[in-house]
mmCIF file of C-alpha atoms in Angstrom:
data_model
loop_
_atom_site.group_PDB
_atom_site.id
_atom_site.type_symbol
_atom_site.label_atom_id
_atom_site.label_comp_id
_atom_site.label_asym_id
_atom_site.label_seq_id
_atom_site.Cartn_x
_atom_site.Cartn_y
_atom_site.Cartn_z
ATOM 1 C CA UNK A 181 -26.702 9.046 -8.947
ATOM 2 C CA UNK A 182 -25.962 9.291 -5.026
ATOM 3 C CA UNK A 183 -26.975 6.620 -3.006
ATOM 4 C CA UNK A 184 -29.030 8.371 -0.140
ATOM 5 C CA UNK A 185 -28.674 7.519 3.815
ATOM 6 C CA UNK A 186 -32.328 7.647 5.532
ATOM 7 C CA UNK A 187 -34.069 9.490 7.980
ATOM 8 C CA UNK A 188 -34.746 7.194 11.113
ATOM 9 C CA UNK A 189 -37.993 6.694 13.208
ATOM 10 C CA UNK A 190 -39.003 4.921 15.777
ATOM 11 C CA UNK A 191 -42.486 5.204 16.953
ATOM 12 C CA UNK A 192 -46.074 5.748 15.316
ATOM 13 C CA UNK A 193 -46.106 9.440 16.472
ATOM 14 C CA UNK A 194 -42.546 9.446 14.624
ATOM 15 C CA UNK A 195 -43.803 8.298 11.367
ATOM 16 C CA UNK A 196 -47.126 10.304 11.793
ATOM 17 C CA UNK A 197 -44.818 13.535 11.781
ATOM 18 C CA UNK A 198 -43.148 12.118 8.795
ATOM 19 C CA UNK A 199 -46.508 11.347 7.089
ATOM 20 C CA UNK A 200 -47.673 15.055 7.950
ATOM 21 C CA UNK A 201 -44.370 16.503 6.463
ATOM 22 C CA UNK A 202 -45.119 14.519 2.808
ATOM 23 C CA UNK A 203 -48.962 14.292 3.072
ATOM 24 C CA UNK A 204 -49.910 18.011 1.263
ATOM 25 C CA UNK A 205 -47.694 16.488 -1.591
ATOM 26 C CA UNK A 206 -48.595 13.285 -1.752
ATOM 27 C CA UNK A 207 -52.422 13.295 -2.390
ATOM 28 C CA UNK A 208 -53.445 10.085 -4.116
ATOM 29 C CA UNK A 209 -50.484 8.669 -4.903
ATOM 30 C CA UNK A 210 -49.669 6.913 -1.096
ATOM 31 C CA UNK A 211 -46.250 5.200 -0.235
ATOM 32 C CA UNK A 212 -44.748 1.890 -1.014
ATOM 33 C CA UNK A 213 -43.750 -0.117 2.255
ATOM 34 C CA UNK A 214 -40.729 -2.733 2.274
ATOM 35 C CA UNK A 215 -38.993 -4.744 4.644
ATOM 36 C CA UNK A 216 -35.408 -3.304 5.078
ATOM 37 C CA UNK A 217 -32.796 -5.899 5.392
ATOM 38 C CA UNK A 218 -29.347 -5.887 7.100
ATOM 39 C CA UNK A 219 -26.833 -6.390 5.004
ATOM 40 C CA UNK A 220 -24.155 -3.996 2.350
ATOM 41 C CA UNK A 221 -26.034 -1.772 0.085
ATOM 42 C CA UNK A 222 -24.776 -2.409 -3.411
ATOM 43 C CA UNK A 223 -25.491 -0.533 -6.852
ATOM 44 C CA UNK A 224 -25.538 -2.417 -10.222
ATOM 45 C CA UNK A 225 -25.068 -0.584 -13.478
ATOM 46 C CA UNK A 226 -26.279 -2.202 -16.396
ATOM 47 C CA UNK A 227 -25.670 -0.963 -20.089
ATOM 48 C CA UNK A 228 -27.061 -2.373 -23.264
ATOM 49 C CA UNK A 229 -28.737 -5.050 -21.045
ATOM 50 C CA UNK A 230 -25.173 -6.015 -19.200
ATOM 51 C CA UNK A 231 -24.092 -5.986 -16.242
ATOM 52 C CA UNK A 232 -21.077 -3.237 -16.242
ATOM 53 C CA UNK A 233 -20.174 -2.162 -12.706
ATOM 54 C CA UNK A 234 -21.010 -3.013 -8.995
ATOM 55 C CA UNK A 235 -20.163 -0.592 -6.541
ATOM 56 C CA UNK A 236 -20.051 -0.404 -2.935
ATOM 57 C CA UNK A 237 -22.217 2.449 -1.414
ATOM 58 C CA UNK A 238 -18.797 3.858 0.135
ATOM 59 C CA UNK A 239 -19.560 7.188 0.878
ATOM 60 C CA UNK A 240 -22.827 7.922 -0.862
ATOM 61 C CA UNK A 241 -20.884 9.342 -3.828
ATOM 62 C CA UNK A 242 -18.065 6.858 -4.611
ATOM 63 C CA UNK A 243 -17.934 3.556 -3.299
ATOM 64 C CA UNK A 244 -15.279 0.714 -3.843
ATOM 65 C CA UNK A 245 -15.848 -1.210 -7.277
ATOM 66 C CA UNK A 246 -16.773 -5.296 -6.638
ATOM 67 C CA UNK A 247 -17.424 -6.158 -9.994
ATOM 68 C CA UNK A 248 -15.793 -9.619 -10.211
ATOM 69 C CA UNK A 249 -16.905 -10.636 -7.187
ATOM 70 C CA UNK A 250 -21.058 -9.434 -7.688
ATOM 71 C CA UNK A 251 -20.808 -11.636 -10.709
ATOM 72 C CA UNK A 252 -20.068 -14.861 -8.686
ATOM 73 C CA UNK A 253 -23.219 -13.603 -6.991
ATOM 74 C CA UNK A 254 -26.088 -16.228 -8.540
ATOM 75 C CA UNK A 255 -29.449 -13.684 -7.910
ATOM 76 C CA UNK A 256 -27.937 -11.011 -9.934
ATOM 77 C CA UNK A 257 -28.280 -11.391 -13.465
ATOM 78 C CA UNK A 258 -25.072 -10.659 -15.607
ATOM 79 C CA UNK A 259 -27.555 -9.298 -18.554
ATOM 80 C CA UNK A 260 -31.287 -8.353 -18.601
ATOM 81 C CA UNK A 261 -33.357 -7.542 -21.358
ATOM 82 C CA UNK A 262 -33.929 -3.758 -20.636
ATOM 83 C CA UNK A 263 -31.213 -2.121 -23.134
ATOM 84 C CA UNK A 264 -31.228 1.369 -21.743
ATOM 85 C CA UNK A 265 -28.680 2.492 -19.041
ATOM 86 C CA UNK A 266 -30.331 1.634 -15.771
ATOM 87 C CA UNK A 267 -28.801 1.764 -11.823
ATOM 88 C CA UNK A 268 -30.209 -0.964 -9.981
ATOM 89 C CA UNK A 269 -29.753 -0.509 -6.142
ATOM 90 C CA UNK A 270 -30.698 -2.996 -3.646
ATOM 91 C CA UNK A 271 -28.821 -5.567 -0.694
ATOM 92 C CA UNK A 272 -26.536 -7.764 -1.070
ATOM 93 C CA UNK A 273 -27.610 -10.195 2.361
ATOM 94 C CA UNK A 274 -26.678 -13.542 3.519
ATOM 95 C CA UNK A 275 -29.609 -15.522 4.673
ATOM 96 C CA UNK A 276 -29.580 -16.881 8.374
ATOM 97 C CA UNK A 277 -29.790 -20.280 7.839
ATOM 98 C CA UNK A 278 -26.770 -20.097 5.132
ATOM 99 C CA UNK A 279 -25.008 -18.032 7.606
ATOM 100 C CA UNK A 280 -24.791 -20.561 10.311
ATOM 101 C CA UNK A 281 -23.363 -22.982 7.897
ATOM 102 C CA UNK A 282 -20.328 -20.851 6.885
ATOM 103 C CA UNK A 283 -19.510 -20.389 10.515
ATOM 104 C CA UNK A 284 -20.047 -23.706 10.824
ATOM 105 C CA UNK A 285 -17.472 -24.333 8.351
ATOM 106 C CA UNK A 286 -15.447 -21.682 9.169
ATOM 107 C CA UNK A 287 -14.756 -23.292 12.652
ATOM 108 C CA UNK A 288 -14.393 -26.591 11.061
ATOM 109 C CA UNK A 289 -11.261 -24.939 8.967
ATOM 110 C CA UNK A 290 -9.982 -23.315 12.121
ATOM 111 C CA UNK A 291 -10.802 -20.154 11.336
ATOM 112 C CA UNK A 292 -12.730 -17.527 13.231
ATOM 113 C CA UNK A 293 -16.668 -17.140 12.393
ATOM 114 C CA UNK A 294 -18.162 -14.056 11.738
ATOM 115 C CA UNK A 295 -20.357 -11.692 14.132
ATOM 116 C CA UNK A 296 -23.394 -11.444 12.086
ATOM 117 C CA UNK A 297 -24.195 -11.477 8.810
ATOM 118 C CA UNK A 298 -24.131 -7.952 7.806
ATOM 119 C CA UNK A 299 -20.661 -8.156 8.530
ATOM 120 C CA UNK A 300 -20.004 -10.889 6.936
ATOM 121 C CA UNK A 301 -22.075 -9.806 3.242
ATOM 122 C CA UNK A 302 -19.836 -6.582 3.704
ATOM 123 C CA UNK A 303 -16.298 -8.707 3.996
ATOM 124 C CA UNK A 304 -16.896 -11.119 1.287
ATOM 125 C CA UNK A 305 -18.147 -8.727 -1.372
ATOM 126 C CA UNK A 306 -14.738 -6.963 -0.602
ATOM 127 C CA UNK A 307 -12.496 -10.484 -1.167
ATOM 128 C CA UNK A 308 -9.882 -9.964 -3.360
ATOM 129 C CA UNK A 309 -10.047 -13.275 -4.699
ATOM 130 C CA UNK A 310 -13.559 -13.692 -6.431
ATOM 131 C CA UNK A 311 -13.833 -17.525 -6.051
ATOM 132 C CA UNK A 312 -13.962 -17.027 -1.887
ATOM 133 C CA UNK A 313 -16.944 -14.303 -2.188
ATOM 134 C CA UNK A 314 -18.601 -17.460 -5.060
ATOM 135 C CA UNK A 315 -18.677 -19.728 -1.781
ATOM 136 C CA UNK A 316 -20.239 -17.231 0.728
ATOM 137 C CA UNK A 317 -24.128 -17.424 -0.615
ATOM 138 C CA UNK A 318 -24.419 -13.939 -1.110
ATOM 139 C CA UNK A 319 -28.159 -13.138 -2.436
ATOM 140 C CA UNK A 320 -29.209 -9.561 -3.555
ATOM 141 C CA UNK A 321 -32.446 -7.834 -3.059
ATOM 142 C CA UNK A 322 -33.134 -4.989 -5.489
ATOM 143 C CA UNK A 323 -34.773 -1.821 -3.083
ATOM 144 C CA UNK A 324 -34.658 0.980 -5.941
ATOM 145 C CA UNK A 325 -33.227 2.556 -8.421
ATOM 146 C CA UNK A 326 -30.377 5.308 -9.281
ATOM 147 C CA UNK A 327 -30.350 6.506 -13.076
ATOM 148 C CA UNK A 328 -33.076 5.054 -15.553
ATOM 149 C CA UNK A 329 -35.262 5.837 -18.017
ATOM 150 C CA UNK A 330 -38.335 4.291 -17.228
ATOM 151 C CA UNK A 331 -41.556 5.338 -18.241
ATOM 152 C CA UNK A 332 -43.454 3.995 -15.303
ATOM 153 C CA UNK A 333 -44.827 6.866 -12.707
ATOM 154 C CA UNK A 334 -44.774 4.890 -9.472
ATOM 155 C CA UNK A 335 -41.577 3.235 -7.958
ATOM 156 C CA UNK A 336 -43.813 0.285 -7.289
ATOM 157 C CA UNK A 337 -44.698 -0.499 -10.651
ATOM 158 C CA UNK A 338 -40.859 0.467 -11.637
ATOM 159 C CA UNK A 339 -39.518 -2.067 -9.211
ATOM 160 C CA UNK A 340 -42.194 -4.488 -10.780
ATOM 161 C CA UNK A 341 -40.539 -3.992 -14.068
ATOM 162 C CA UNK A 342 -36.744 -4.331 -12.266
ATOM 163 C CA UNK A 343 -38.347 -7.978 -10.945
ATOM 164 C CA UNK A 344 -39.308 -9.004 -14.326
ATOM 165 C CA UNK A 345 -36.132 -8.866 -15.640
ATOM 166 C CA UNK A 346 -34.790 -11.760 -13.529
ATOM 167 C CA UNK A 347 -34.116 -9.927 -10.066
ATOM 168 C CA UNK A 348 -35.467 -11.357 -6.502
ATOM 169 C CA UNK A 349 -38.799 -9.939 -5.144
ATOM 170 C CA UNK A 350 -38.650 -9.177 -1.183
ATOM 171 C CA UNK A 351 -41.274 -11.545 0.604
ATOM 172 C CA UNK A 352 -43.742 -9.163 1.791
ATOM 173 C CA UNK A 353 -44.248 -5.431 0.348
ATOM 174 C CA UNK A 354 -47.536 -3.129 0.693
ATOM 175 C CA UNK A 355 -48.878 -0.200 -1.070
ATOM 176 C CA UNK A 356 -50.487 2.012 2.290
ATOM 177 C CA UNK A 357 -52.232 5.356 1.767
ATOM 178 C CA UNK A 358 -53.372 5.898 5.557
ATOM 179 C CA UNK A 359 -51.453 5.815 9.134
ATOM 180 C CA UNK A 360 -53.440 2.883 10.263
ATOM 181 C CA UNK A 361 -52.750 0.631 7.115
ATOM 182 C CA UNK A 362 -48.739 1.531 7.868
ATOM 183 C CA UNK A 363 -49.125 0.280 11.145
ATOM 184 C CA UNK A 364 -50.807 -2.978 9.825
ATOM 185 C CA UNK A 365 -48.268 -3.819 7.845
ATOM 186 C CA UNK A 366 -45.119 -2.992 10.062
ATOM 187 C CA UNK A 367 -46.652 -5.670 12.818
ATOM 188 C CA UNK A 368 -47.055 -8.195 10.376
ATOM 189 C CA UNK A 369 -43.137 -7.991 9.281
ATOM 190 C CA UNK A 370 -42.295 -7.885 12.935
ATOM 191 C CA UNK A 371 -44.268 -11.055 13.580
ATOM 192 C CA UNK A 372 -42.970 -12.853 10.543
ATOM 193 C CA UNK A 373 -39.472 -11.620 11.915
ATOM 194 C CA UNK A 374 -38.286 -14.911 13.234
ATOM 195 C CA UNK A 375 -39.771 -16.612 9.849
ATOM 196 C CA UNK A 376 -38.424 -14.295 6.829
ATOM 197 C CA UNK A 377 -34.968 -15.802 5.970
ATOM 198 C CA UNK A 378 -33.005 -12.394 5.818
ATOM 199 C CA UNK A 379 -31.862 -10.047 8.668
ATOM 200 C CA UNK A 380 -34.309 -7.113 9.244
ATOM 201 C CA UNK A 381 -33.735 -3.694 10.987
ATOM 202 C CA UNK A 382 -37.262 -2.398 10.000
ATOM 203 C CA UNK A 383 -39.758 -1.178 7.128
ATOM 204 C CA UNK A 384 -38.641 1.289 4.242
ATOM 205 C CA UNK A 385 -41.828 3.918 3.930
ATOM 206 C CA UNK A 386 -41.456 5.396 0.300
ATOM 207 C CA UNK A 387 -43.649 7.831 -1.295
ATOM 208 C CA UNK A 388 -44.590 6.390 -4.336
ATOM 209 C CA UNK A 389 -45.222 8.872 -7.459
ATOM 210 C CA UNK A 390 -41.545 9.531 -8.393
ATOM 211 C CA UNK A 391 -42.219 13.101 -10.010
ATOM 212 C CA UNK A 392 -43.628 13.833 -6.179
ATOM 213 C CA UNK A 393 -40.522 12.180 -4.747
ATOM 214 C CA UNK A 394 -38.514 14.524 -6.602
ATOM 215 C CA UNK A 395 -40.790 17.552 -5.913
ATOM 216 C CA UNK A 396 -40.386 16.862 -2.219
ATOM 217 C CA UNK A 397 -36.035 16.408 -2.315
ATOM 218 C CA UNK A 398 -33.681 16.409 0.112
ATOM 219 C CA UNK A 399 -31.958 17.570 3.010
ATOM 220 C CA UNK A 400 -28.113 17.503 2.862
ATOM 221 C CA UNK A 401 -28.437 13.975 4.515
ATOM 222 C CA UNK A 402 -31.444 12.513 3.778
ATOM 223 C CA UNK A 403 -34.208 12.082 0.952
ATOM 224 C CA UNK A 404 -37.332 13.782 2.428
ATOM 225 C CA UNK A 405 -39.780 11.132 0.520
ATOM 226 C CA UNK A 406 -38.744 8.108 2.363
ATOM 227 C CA UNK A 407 -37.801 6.643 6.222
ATOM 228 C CA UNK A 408 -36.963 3.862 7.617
ATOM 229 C CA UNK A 409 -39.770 2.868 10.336
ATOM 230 C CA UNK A 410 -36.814 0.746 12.548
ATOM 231 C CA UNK A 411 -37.913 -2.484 14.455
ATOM 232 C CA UNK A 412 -37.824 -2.292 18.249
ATOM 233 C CA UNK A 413 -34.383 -3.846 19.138
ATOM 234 C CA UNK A 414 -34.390 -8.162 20.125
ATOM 235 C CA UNK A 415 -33.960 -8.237 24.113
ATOM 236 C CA UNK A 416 -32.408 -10.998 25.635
ATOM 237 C CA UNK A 417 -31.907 -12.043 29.223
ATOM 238 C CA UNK A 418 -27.824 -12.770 30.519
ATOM 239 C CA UNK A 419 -25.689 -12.922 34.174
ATOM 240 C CA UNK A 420 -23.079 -9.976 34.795
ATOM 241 C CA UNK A 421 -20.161 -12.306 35.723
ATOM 242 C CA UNK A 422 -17.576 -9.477 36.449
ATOM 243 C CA UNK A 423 -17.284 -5.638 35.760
ATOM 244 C CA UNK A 424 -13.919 -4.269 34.267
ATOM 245 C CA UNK A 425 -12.436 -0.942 34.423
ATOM 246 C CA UNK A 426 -11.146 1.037 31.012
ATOM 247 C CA UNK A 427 -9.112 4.544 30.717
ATOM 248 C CA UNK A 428 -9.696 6.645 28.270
ATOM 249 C CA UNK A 429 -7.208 9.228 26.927
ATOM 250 C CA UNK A 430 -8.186 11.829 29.099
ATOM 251 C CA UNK A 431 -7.975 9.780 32.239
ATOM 252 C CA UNK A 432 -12.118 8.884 32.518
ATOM 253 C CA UNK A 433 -12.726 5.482 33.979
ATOM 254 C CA UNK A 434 -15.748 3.626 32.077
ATOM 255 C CA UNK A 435 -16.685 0.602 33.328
ATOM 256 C CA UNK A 436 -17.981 -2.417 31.270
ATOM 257 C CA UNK A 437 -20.067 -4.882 32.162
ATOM 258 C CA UNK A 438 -18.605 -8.631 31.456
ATOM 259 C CA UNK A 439 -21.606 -11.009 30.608
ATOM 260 C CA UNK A 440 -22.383 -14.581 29.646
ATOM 261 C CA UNK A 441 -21.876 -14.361 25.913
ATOM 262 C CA UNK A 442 -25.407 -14.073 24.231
ATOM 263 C CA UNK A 443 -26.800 -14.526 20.651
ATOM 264 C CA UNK A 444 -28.494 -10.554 20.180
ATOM 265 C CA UNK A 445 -29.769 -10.765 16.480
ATOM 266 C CA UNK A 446 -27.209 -12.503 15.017
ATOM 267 C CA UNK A 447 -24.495 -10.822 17.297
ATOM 268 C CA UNK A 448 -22.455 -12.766 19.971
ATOM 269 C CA UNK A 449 -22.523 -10.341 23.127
ATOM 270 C CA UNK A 450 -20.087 -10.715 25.778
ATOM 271 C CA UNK A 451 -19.753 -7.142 27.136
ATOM 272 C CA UNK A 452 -22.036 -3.803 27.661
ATOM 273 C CA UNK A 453 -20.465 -0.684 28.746
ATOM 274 C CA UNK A 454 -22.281 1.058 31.639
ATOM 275 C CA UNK A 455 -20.900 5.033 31.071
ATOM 276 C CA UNK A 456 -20.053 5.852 34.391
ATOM 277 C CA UNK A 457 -20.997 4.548 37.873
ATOM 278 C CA UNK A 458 -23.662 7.047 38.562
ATOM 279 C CA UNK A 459 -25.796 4.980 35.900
ATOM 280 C CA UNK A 460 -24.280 1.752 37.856
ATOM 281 C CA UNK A 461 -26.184 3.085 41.090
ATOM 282 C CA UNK A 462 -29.387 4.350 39.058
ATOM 283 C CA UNK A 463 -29.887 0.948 38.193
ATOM 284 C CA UNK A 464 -28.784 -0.820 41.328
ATOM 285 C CA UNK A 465 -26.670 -3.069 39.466
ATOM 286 C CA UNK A 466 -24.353 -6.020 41.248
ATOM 287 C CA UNK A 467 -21.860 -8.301 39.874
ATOM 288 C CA UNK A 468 -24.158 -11.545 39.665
ATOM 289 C CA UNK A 469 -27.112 -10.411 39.028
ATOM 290 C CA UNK A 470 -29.564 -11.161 35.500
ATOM 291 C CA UNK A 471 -30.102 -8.379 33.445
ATOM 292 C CA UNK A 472 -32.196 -7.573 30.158
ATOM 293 C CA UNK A 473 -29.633 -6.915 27.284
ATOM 294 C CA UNK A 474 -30.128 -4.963 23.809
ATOM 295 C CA UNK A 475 -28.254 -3.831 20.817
ATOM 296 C CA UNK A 476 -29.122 -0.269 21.165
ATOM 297 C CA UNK A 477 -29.864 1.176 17.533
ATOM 298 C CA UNK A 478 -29.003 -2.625 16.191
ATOM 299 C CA UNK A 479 -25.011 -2.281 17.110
ATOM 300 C CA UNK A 480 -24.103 -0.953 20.447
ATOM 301 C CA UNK A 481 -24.862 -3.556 23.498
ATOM 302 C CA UNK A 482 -26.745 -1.964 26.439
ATOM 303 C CA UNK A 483 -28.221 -2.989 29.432
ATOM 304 C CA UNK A 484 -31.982 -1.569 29.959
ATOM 305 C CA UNK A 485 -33.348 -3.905 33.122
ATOM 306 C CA UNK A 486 -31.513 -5.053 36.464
ATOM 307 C CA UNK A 487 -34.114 -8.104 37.218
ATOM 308 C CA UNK A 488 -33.987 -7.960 40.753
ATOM 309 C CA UNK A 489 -36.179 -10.498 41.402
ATOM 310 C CA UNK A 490 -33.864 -13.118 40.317
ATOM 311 C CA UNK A 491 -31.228 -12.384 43.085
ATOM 312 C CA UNK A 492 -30.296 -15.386 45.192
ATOM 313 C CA UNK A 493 -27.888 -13.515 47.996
ATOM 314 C CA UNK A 494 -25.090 -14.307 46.178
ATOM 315 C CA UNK A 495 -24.458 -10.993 44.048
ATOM 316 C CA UNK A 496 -21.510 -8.826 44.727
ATOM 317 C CA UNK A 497 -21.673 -4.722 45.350
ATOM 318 C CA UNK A 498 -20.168 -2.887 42.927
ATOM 319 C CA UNK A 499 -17.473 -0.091 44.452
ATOM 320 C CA UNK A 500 -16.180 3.079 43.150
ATOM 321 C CA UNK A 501 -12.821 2.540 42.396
ATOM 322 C CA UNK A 502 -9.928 4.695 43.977
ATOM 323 C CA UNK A 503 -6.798 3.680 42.390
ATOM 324 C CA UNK A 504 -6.102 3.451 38.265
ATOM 325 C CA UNK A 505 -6.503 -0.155 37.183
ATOM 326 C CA UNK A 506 -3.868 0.565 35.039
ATOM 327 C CA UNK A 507 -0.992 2.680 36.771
ATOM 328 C CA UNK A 508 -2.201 2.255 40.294
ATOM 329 C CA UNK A 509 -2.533 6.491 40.564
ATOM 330 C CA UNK A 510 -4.833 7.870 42.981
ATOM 331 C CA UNK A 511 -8.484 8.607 41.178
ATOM 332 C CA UNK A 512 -10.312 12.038 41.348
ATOM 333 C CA UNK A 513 -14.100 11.307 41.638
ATOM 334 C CA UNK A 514 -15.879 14.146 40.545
ATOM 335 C CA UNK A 515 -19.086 12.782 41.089
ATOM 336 C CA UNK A 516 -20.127 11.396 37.451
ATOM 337 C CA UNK A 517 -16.756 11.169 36.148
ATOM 338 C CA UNK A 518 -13.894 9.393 37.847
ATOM 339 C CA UNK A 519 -10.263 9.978 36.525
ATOM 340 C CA UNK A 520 -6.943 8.646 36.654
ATOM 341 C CA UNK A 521 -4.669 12.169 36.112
ATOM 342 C CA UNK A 522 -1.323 10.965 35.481
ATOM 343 C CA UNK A 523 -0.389 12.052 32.056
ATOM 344 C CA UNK A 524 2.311 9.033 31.891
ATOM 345 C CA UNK A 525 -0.880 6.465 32.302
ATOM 346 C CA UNK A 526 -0.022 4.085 29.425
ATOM 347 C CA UNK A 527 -3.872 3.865 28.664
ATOM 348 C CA UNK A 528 -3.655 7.273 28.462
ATOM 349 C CA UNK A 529 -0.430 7.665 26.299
ATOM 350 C CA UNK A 530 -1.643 4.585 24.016
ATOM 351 C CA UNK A 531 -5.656 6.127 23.667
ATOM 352 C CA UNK A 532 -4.105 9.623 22.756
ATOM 353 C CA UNK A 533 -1.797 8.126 20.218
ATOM 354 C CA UNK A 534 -4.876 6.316 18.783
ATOM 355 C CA UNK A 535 -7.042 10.303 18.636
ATOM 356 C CA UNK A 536 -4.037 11.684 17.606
ATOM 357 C CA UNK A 537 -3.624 9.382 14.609
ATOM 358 C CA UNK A 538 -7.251 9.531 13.633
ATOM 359 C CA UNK A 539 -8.872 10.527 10.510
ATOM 360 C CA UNK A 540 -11.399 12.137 12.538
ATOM 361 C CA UNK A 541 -9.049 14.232 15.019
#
């Protein structure tokens, strides 16, 4: 079966328009809350109670096949005793304590360490040689289920049956029939955030009868019987030591902000880009000064705060620029956007070459 993306919100009124979308369905029944942990989204077939195939999400509809290397993987079971043909879906994840240890040895061997550990659960499972993904303490959390048979009317008591047959429980889940009882539970995760071992983005919300689940569906993208209620991104407080100037391929200057490299959720963060220098002036930002950093949606660095109490005198202006940092051309500023317009740019020729040779373009 496909392996679903999910619909995204952010706030309580977010997930109360959610809750009024599914509520004239869902009656009794209520939803099944879980934590939702960062890592590569796997899905285990398992026929005659073996393991058969594990496969990558990929696309949704057909992922890359890992099966060698899910079996070095000690939390998932190479046979259950469930005979029937079942899809087990859940995360493969690399703990954070087990994570610092590989980069620990990773430097130790001269090699480079990893960003994070989604990155890093994503990159071993696709090692060619199986006996390199055995030594990355990969650990798999079952979330749901694809094709099955089973009997049971409530994903809850489904996934109940999935752990008895030998498969990790997540730490904390909650069955929640009101608003309030949603919001309960979603604090507590984010307050045991810094204490639960795995890497967490936010709470899945589920409706839990399945035949409802299916009487609700889908939307080309998403499943309309679940969402993912995502945690408010980790802030943390750095110096801009230096702005640099990039060119795109058609000539726009963005400049990016270079900062003392900071830990952001598991993330080293050395750089942010601003978007243009309109936004640079809208938040009255200086080389020098301390500034509040996130990863906006989890990934992409951003600066939210100039903290412009912490100034000492020393901070440094930060000027439009009038010639190309990277052909020396005279600059159009057009206000918001600021462009270098000679064709023969090499930023420009390399950046187009780049689009041109895109899957996307």
């Amino acid at each position: 079966k496909r392996m679903w993306s999910m619909e995204d919100v952010f706030t309580t009124e977010e997930v109360q328009e959610w809750l009024d979308r599914t509520v004239k369905n869902v009656g009794e029944s209520g939803y099944f809350c879980e934590p939702k942990f960062d890592g590569a989204s796997m899905n285990l077939l398992y026929e005659k109670g073996k393991l058969v195939r594990a496969i990558t999400r990929g696309d949704g509809v057909v992922g890359e096949e890992v099966t060698d290397n899910v079996r070095t993987i000690r939390s998932v079971p190479l046979s259950i005793e469930y005979k029937g043909q079942i899809e087990i879906r859940g995360e493969v994840v690399i703990r954070k304590d087990d994570f610092e240890i590989i980069n620990r040895e990773r430097l130790e061997a001269a090699e480079a360490p990893f960003a994070n550990p989604r990155n890093a659960a994503a990159g071993s499972l696709r090692q060619l040689d199986s006996s390199v993904t055995a030594k990355r303490r990969l650990v798999f959390y079952p979330w749901g289920l694809g094709e099955n048979s089973l009997p049971q009317a409530k994903l809850s008591e489904k996934m109940d049956f999935v752990y008895a047959q030998g498969f990790l429980e997540p730490p904390y889940t909650q069955a929640c029939k009101t608003i309030e009882e949603i919001e309960t539970f979603y604090r507590m995760l984010i307050d045991k955030r810094g204490e639960i071992r795995m890497m967490m983005d936010g709470m899945v919300i589920k409706v839990d009868n399945v035949s409802l689940q299916e009487d609700l569906g889908y939307t080309v993208k998403v499943p309309k019987w679940m969402c993912a209620y995502k945690f408010p991104a980790v802030e943390k407080v750095t110096k801009v030591n230096a702005i640099t100037l990039q060119v795109g391929r058609t000539g726009v200057i963005t400049p990016v902000a270079e900062v003392e490299p900071v830990d952001v959720d598991g993330a080293m963060i050395a750089r942010a880009t601003l978007h243009n220098f309109d936004e640079i002036e809208r938040k009255g930002l200086m080389v020098g000064d301390s500034v509040i950093l996130i990863r906006s949606g989890d990934v992409i660095p951003k600066i939210t705060k100039v903290l412009t109490d912490r100034r000492d005198g020393s901070e440094i202006a930060i000027e439009r620029p009038t010639a190309c940092p990277t052909c020396n051309s005279e600059l159009l500023d057009e206000g918001t956007l600021i462009k270098c317009q000679n064709l023969d740019c090499p930023d420009r020729v390399v950046n187009s070459i780049i689009h041109f040779a895109k899957k996307a373009a």
